[in-house]
mmCIF file of C-alpha atoms and ligand atoms in Angstrom:
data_model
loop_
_atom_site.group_PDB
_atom_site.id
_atom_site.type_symbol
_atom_site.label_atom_id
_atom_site.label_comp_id
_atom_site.label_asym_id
_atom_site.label_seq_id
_atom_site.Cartn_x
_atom_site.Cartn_y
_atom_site.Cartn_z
ATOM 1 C CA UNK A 9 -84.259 -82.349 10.762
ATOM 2 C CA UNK A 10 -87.248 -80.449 9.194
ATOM 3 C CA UNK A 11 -85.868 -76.543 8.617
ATOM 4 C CA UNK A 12 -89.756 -75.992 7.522
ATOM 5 C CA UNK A 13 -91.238 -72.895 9.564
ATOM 6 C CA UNK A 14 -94.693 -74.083 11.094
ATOM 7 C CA UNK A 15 -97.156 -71.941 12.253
ATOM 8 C CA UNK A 16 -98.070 -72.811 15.573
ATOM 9 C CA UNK A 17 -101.907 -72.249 14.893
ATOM 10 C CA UNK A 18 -102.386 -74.652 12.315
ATOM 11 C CA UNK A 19 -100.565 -77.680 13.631
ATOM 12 C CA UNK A 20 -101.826 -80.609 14.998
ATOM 13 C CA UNK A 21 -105.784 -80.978 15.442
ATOM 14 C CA UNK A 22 -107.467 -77.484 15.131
ATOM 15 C CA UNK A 23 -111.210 -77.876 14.778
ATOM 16 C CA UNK A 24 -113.859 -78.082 18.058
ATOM 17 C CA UNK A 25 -114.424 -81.266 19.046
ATOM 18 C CA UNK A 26 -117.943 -83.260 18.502
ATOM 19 C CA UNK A 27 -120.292 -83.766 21.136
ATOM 20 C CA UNK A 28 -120.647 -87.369 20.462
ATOM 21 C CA UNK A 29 -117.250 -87.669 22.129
ATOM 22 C CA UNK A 30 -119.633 -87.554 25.575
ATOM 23 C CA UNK A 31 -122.199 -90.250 24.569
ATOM 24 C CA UNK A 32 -119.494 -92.586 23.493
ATOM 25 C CA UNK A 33 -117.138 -91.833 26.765
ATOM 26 C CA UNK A 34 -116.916 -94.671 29.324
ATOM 27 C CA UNK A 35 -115.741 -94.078 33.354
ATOM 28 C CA UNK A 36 -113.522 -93.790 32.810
ATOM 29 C CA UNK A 37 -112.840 -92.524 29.517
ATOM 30 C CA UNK A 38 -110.472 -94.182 27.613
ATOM 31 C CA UNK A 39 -108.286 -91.956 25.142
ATOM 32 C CA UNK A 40 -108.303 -95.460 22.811
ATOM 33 C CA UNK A 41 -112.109 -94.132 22.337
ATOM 34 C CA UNK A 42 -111.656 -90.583 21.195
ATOM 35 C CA UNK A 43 -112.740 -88.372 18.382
ATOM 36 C CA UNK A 44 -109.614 -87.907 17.165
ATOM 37 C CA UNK A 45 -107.120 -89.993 19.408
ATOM 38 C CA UNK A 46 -105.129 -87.783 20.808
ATOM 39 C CA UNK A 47 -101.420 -87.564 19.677
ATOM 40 C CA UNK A 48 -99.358 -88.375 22.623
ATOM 41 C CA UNK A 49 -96.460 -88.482 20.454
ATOM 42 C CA UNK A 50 -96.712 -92.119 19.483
ATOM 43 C CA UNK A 51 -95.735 -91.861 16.057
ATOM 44 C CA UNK A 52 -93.698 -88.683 16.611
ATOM 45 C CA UNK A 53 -91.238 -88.036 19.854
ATOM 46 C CA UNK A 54 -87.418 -88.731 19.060
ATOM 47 C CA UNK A 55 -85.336 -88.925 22.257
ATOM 48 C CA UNK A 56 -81.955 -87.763 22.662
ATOM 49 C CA UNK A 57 -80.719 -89.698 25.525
ATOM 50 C CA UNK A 58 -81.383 -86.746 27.448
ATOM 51 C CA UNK A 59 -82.730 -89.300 30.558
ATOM 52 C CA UNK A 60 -80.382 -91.992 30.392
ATOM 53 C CA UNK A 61 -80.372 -94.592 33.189
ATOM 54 C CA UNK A 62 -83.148 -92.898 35.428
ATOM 55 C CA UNK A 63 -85.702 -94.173 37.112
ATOM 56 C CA UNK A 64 -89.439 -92.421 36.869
ATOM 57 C CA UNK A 65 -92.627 -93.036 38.507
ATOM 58 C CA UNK A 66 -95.432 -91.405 36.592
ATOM 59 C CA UNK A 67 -98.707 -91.074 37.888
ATOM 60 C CA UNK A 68 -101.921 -90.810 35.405
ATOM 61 C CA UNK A 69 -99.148 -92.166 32.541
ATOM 62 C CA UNK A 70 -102.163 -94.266 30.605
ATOM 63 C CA UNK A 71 -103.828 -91.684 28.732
ATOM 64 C CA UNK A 72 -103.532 -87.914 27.580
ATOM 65 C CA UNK A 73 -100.716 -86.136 29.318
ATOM 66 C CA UNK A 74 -99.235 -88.330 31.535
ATOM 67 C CA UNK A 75 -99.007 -90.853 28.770
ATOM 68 C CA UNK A 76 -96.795 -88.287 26.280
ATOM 69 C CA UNK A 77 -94.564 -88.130 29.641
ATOM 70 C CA UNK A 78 -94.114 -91.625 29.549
ATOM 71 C CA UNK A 79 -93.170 -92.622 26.495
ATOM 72 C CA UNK A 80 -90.722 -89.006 25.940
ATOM 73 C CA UNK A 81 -89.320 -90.376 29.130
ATOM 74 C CA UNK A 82 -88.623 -93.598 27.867
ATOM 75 C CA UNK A 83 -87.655 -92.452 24.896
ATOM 76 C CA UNK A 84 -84.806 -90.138 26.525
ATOM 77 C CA UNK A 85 -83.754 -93.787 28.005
ATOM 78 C CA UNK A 86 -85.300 -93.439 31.004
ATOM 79 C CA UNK A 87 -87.117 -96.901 32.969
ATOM 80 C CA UNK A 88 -90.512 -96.108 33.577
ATOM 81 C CA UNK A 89 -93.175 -96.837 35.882
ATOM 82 C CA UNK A 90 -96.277 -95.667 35.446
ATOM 83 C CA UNK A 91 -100.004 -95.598 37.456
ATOM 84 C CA UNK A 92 -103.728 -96.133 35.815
ATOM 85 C CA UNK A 93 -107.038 -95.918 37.600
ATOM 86 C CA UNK A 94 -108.673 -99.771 37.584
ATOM 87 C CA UNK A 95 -110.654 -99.428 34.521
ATOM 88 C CA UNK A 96 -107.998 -97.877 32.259
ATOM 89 C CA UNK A 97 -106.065 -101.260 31.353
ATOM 90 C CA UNK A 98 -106.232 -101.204 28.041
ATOM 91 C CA UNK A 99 -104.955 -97.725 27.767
ATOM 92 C CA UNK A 100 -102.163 -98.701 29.959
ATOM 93 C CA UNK A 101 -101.238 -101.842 27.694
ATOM 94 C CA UNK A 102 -100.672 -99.348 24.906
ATOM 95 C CA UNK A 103 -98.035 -97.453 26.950
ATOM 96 C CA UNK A 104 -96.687 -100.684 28.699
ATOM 97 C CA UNK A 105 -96.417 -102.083 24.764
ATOM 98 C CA UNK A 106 -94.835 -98.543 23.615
ATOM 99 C CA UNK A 107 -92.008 -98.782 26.330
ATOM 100 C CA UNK A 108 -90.980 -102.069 25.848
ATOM 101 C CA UNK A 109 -90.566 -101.493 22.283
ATOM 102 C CA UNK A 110 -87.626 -98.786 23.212
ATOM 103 C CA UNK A 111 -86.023 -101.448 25.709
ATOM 104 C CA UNK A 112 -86.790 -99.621 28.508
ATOM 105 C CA UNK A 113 -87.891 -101.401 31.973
ATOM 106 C CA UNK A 114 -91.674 -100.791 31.964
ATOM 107 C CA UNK A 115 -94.050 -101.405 35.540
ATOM 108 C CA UNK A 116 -97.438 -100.215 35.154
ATOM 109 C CA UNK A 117 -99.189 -100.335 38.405
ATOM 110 C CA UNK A 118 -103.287 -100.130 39.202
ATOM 111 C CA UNK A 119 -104.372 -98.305 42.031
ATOM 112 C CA UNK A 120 -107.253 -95.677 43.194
ATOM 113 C CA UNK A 121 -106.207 -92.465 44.538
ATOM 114 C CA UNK A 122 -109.053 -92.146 46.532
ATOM 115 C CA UNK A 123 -107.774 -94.701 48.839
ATOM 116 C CA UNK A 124 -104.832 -93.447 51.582
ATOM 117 C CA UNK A 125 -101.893 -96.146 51.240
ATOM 118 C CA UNK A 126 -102.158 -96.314 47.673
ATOM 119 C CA UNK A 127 -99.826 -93.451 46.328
ATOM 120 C CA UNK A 128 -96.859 -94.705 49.171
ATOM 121 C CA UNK A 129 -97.356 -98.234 47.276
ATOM 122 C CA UNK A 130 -96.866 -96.610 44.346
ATOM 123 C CA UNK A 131 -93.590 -95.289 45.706
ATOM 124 C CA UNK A 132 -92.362 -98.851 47.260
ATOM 125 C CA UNK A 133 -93.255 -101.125 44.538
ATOM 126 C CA UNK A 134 -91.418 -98.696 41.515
ATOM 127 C CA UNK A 135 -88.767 -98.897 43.878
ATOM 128 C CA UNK A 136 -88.558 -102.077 43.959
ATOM 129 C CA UNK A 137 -89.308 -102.806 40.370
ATOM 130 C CA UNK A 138 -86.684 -100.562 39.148
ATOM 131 C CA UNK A 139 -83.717 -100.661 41.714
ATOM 132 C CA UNK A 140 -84.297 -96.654 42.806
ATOM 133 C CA UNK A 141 -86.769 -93.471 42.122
ATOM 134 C CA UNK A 142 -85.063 -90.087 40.197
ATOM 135 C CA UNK A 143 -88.197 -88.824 39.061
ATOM 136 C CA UNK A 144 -91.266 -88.418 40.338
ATOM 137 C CA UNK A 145 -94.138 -86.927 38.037
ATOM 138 C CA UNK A 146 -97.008 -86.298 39.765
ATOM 139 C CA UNK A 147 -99.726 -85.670 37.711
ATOM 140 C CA UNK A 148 -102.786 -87.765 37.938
ATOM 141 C CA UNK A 149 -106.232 -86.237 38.898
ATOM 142 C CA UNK A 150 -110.375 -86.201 38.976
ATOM 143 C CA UNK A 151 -112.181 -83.339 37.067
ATOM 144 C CA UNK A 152 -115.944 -83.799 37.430
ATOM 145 C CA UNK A 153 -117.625 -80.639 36.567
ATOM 146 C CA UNK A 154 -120.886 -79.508 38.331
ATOM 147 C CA UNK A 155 -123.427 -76.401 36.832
ATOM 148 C CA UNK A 156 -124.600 -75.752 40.358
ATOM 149 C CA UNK A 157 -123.363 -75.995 44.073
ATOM 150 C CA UNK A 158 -126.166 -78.120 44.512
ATOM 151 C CA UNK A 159 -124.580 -80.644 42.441
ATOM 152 C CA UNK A 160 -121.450 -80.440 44.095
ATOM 153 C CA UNK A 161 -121.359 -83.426 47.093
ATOM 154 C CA UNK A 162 -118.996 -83.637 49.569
ATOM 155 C CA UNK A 163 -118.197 -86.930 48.674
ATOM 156 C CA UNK A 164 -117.015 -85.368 45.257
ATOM 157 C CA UNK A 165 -115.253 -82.286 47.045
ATOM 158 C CA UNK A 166 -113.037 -84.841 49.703
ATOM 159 C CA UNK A 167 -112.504 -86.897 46.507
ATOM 160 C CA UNK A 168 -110.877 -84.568 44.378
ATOM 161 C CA UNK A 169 -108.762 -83.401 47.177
ATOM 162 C CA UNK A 170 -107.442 -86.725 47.568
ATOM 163 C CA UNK A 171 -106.710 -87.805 44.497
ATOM 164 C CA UNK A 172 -105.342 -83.991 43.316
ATOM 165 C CA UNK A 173 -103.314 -83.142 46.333
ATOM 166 C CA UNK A 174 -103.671 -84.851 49.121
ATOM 167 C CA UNK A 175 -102.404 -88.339 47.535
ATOM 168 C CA UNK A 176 -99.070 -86.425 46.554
ATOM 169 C CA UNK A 177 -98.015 -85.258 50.481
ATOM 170 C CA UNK A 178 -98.164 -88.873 51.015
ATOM 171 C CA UNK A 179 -96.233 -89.760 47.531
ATOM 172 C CA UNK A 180 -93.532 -87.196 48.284
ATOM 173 C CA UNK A 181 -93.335 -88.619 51.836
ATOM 174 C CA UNK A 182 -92.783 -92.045 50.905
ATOM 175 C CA UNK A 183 -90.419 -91.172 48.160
ATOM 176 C CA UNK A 184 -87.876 -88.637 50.495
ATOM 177 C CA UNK A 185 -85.451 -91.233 51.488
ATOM 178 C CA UNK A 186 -84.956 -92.443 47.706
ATOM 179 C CA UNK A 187 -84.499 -89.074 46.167
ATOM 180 C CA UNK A 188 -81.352 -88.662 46.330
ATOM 181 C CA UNK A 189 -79.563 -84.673 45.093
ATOM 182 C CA UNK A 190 -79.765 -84.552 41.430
ATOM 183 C CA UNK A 191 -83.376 -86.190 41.187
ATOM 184 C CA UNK A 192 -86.525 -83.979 40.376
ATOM 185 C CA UNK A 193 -90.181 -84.531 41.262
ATOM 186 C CA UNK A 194 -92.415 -82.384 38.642
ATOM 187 C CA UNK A 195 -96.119 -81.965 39.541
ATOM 188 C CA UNK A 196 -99.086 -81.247 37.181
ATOM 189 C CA UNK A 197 -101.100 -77.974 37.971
ATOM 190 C CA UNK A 198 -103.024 -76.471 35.458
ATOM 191 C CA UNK A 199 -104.434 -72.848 35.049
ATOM 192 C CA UNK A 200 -107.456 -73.355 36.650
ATOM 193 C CA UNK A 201 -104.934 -72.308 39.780
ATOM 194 C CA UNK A 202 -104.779 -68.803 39.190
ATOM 195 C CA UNK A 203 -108.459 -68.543 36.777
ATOM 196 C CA UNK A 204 -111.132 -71.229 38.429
ATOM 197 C CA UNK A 205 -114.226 -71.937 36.378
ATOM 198 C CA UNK A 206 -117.337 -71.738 38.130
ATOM 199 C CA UNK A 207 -117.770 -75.414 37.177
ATOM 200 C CA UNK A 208 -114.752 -76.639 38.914
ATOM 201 C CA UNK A 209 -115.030 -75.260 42.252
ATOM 202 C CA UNK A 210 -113.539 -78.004 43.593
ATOM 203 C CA UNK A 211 -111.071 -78.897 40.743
ATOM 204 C CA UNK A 212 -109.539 -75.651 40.528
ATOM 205 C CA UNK A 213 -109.042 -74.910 44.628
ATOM 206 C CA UNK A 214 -107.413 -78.425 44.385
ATOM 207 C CA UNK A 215 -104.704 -76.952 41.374
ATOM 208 C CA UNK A 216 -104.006 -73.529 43.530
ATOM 209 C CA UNK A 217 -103.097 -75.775 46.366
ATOM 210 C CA UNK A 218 -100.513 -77.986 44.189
ATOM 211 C CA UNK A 219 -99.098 -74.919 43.147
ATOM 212 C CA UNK A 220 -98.519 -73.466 46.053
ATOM 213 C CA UNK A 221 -97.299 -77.252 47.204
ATOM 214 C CA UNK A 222 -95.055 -77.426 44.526
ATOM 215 C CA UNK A 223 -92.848 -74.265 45.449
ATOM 216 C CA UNK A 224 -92.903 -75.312 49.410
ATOM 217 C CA UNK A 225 -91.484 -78.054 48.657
ATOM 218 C CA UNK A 226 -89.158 -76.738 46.371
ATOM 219 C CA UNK A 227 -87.927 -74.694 49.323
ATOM 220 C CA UNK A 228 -87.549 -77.909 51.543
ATOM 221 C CA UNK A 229 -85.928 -80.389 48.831
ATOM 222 C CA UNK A 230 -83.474 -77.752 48.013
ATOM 223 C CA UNK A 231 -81.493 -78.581 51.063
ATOM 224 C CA UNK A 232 -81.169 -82.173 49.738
ATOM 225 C CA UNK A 233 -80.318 -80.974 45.539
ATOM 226 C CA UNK A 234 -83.536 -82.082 44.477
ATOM 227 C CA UNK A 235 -85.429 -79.929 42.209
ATOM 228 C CA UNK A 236 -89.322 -79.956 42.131
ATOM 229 C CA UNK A 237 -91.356 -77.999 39.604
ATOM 230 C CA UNK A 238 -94.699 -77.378 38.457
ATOM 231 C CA UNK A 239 -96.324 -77.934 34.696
ATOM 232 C CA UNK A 240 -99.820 -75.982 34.127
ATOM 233 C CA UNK A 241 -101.101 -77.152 31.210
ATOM 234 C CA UNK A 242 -104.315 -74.824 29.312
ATOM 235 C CA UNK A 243 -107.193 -77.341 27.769
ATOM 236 C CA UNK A 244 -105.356 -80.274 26.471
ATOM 237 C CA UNK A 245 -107.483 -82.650 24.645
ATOM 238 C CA UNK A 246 -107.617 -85.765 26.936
ATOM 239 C CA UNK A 247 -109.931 -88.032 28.313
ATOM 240 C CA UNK A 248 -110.253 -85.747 31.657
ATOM 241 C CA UNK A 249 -112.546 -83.957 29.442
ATOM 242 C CA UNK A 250 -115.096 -86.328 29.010
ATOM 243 C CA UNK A 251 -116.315 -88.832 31.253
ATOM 244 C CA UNK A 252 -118.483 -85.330 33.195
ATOM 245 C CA UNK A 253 -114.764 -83.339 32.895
ATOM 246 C CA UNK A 254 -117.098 -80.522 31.009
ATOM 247 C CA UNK A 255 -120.624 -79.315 31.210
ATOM 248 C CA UNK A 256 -122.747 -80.611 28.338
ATOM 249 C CA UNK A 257 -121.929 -78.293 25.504
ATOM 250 C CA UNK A 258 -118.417 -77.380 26.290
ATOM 251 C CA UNK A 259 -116.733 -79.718 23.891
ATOM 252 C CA UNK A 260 -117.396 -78.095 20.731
ATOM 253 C CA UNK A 261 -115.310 -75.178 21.167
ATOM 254 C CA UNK A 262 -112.722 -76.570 23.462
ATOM 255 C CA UNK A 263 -109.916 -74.369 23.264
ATOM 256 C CA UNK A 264 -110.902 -72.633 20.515
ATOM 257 C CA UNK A 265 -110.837 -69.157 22.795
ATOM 258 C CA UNK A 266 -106.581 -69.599 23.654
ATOM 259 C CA UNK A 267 -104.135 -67.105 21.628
ATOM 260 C CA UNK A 268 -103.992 -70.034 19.204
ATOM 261 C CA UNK A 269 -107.333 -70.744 18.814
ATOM 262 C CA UNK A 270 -106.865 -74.552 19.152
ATOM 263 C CA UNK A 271 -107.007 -76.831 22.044
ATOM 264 C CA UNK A 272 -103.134 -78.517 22.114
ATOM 265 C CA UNK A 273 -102.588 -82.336 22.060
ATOM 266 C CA UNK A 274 -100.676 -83.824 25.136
ATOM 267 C CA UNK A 275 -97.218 -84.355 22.884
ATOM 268 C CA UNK A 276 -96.932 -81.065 23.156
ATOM 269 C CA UNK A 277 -96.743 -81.184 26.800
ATOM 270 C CA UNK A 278 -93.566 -83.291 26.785
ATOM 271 C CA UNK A 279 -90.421 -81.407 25.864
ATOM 272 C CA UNK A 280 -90.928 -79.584 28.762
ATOM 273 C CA UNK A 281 -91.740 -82.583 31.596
ATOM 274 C CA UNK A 282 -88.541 -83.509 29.857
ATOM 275 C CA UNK A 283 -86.619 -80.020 30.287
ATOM 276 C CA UNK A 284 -87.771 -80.171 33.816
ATOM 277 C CA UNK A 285 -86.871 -83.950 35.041
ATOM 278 C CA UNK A 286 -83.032 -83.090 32.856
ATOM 279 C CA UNK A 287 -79.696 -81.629 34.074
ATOM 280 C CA UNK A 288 -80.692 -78.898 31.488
ATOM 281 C CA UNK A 289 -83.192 -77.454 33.841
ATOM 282 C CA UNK A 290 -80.005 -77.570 36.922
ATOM 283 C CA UNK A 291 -80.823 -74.104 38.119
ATOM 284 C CA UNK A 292 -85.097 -74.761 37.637
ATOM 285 C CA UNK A 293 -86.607 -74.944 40.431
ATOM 286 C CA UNK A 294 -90.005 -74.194 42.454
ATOM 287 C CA UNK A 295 -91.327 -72.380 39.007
ATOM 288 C CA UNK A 296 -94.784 -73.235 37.277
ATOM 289 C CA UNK A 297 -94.383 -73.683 33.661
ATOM 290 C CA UNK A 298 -97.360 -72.635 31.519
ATOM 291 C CA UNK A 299 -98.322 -74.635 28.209
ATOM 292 C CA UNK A 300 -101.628 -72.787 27.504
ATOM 293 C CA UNK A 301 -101.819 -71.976 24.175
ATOM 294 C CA UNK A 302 -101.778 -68.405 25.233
ATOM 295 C CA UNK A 303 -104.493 -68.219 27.851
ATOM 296 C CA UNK A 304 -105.171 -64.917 28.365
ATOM 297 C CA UNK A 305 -105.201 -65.580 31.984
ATOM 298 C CA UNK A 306 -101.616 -66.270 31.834
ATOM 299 C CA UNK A 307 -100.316 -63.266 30.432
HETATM 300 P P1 NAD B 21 -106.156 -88.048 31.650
HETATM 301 O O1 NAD B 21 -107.538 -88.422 31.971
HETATM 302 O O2 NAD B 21 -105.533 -88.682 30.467
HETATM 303 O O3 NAD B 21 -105.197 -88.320 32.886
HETATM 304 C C1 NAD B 21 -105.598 -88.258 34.217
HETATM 305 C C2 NAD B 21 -105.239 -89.589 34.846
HETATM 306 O O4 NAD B 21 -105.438 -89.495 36.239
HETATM 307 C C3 NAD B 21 -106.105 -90.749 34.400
HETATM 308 O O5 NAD B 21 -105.644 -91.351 33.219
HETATM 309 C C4 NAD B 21 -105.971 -91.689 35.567
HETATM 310 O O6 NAD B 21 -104.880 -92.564 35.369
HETATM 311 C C5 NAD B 21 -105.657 -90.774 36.726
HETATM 312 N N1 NAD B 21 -106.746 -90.763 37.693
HETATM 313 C C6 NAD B 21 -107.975 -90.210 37.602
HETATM 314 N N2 NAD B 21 -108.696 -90.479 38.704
HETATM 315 C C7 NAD B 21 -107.896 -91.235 39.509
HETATM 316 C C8 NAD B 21 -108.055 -91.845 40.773
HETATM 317 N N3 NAD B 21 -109.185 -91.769 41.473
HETATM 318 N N4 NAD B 21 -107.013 -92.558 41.266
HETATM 319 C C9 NAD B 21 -105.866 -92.681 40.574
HETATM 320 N N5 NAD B 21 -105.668 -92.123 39.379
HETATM 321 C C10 NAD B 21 -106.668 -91.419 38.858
HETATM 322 O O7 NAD B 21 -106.147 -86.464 31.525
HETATM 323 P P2 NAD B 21 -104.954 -85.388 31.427
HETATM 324 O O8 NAD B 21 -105.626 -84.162 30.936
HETATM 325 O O9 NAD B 21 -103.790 -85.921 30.720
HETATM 326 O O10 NAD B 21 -104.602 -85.135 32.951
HETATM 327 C C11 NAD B 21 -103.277 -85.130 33.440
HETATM 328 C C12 NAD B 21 -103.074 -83.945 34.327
HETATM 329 O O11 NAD B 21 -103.176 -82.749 33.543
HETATM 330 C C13 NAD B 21 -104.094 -83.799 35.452
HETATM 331 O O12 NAD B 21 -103.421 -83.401 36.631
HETATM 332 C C14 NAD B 21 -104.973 -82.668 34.968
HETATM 333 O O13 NAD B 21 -105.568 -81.981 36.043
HETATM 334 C C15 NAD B 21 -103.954 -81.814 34.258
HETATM 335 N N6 NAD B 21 -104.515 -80.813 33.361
HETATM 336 C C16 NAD B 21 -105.175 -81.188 32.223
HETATM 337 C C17 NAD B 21 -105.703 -80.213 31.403
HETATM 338 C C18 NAD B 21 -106.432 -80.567 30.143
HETATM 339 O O14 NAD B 21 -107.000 -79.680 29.507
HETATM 340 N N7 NAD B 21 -106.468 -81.815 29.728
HETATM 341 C C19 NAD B 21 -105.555 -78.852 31.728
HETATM 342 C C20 NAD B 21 -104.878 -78.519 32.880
HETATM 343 C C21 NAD B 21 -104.361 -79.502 33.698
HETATM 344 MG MG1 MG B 22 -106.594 -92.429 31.615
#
């Protein structure tokens, strides 16, 4: 146990981030390519058994947050399966590699979220794979950010709606019958909700609308003792923010404008995806937890 008094400022990575994070950025962006790597808690999360014997479908678990989810999770003793965009394998081999090395049951399962049919596969083959579903972590999504309307097609607007919202009606639908009371589904919001940037007109709309999603259906899994929560993260340094994620320019002083006056890393994220999916959090539910650094928006 370290009794040492941190200030909350000065951990983890606290300088803007360089632009050539952009040029060197594939699509997608893998986090294995980053200026720093970001710190999904590889080296650093301790479980406490605080997930023994559940089952977890992650979606987005390759890279940034969802990744930090996935290994806490495992690390808590939880079996894991987890969901990358084509193009992300070699992220994903780094979490499948992490999980085995705790023991735990590991699926890691390709699939588009553009596509209707994939996020119900999800459901059936972690089902499958790992004998049930108890928690459901919702969290992938697209970020492409536009300077004008102009620039914003339709093609990117239906997208983003798909893969952001729309994919998780038909993930929650799929996974009704296997949730049984006890179980909690967690979705990934962000503060864009409640504070869109004029970049991410489509982006934002799409994080009010899991919001609001996420305490309807808190209301109607309630009735069956299932708990379903919301997580909205401030900037977290991730691959979402390259690969177009921000306007030219806007890496430098990414997050550098939050109470803290640093951008956070996705381990931080984690304790409380943990909290939320744990019989700690047995009277949580249909609330939107902020991890924001202090975004002013927020207060
Ligand atoms: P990330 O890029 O590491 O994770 C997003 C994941 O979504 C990708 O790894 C990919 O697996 C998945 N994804 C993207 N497009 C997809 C598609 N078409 N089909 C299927 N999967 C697809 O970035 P992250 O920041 O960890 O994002 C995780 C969540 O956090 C997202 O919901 C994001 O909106 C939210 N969030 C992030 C920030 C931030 O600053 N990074 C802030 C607020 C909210
Ligand atoms: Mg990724």
């Amino acid at each position: 146990m370290n009794d040492e008094l941190k200030d909350p400022r000065k951990q983890y990575y606290t300088e803007g981030f360089s632009q050539e994070n952009e040029t060197i950025a594939k699509s997608p962006a893998l986090q294995q390519d980053m200026m720093p790597v970001p710190d999904c808690g590889e080296e650093s999360y301790q479980g406490k058994q605080r997930l023994t014997g559940r089952r977890a479908l992650i979606t987005g678990g390759d890279s940034g947050i969802g990744r930090a989810v996935a290994i806490a999770y495992a690390r808590e003793g939880a079996d894991v399966a987890f969901q990358y965009l084509p193009g992300e394998e070699a992220d994903a081999e780094a979490v499948q590699q992490l999980i085995e090395a705790e023991g735990r049951k590991v699926v890691a399962i390709a699939g588009d979220l553009r596509e209707l049919g994939v996020a119900s596969r999800l459901v059936n083959e972690t089902v499958e794979a790992l004998g049930g579903l108890d928690l459901l972590v919702l969290n992938a999504a697209q970020q492409f950010a536009t300077e004008t309307l102009a620039d914003l097609t339709m093609k990117q607007v239906n997208d983003t709606f798909q893969v952001n919202i729309i994919s998780m009606y038909e993930a929650l639908k799929a996974a009704e019958s296997h949730l049984e009371a006890g179980s909690a589904v967690i979705t990934t919001t962000s503060v864009q909700a409640t504070d869109p940037s004029a970049s991410l007109l489509d982006y934002a709309a799409t994080k009010g609308a899991i919001s609001n999603f996420t305490v309807g259906m808190a209301k109607y899994f309630a009735k069956k003792g299932v708990r379903v929560n919301a997580v909205a993260p401030g900037p977290i340094w991730t691959p979402l923010q390259l690969d177009d994620g921000k306007l030219p320019g806007d890496l430098e002083t990414f997050g550098q404008d939050e109470l803290l006056e640093r951008a956070g890393q996705p381990v931080e994220l984690a304790p409380v995806y943990v909290f939320l999916a744990s019989e700690e959090a047995s009277y949580v539910t249909g609330q939107i937890y902020g991890v924001t650094g202090g975004s002013e928006t927020d207060l």
